[in-house]
Short mmCIF file of C-alpha atoms in Angstrom, two decimals:
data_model
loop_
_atom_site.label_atom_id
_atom_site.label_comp_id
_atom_site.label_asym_id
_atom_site.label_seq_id
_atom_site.Cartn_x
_atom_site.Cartn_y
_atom_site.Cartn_z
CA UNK A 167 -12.26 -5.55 18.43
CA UNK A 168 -10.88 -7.09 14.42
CA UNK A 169 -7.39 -6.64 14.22
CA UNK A 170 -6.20 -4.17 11.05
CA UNK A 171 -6.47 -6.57 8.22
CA UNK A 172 -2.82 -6.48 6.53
CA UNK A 173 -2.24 -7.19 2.44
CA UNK A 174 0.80 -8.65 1.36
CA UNK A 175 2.77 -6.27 -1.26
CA UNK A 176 1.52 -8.61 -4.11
CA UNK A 177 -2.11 -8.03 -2.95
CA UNK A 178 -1.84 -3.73 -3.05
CA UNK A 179 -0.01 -4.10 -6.21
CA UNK A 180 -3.33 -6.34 -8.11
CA UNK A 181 -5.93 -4.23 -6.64
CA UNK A 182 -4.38 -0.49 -7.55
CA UNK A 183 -3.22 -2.51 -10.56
CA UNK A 184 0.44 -1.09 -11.01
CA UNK A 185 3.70 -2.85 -11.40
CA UNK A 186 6.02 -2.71 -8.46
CA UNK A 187 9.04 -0.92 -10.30
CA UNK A 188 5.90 2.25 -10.80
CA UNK A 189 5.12 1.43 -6.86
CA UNK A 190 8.33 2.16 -5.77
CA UNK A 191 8.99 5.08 -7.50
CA UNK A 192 5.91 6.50 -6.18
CA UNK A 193 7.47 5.68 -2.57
CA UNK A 194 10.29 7.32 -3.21
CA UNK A 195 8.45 10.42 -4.09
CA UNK A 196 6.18 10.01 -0.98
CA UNK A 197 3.33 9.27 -2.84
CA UNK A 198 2.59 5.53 -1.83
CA UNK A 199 0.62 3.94 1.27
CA UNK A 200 2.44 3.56 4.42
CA UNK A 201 4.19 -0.03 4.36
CA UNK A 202 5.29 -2.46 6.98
CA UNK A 203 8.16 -4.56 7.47
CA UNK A 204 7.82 -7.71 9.06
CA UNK A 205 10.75 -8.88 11.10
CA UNK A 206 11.44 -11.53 8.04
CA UNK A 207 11.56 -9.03 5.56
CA UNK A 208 8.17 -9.64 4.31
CA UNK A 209 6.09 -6.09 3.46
CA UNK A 210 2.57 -5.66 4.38
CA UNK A 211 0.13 -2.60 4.05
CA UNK A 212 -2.74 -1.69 6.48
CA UNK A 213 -6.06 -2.48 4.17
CA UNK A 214 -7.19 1.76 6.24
CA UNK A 215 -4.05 3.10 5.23
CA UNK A 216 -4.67 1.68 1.45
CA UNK A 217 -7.77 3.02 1.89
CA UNK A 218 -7.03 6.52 3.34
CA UNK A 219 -4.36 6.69 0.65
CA UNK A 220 -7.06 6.00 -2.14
CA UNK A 221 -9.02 8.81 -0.82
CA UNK A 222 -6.13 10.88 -1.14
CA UNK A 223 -5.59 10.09 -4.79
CA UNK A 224 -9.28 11.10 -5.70
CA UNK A 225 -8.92 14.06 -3.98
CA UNK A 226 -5.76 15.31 -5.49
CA UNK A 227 -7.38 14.07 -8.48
CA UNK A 228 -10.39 16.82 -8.39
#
């Protein structure tokens, strides 16, 4: 079985095409894809839960 492919912060933040100051303040608001903290402080995001959390963007969208 793959192993989850995982994007670097800098990789969600091209494809949804938003800044990281707007990404953040949709985290706050719990509006953003689940992210991961590596143990050296790097952030990565689970490409499903990107995924899952562009579904639910459409779908609050309709």
């Amino acid at each position: 079985m793959a192993r989850p492919q995982k994007l670097k912060l800098s990789e969600v933040l091209a494809e949804i095409r938003m800044s990281r100051a707007a990404f953040y303040r949709m985290r706050a608001r719990g509006q953003a894809p689940r992210l991961q903290k590596l143990p050296n402080g790097e952030i990565r995001v689970n490409r499903a839960d990107l995924d899952a959390w562009w579904e639910s963007c459409g779908q609050r969208a309709a």
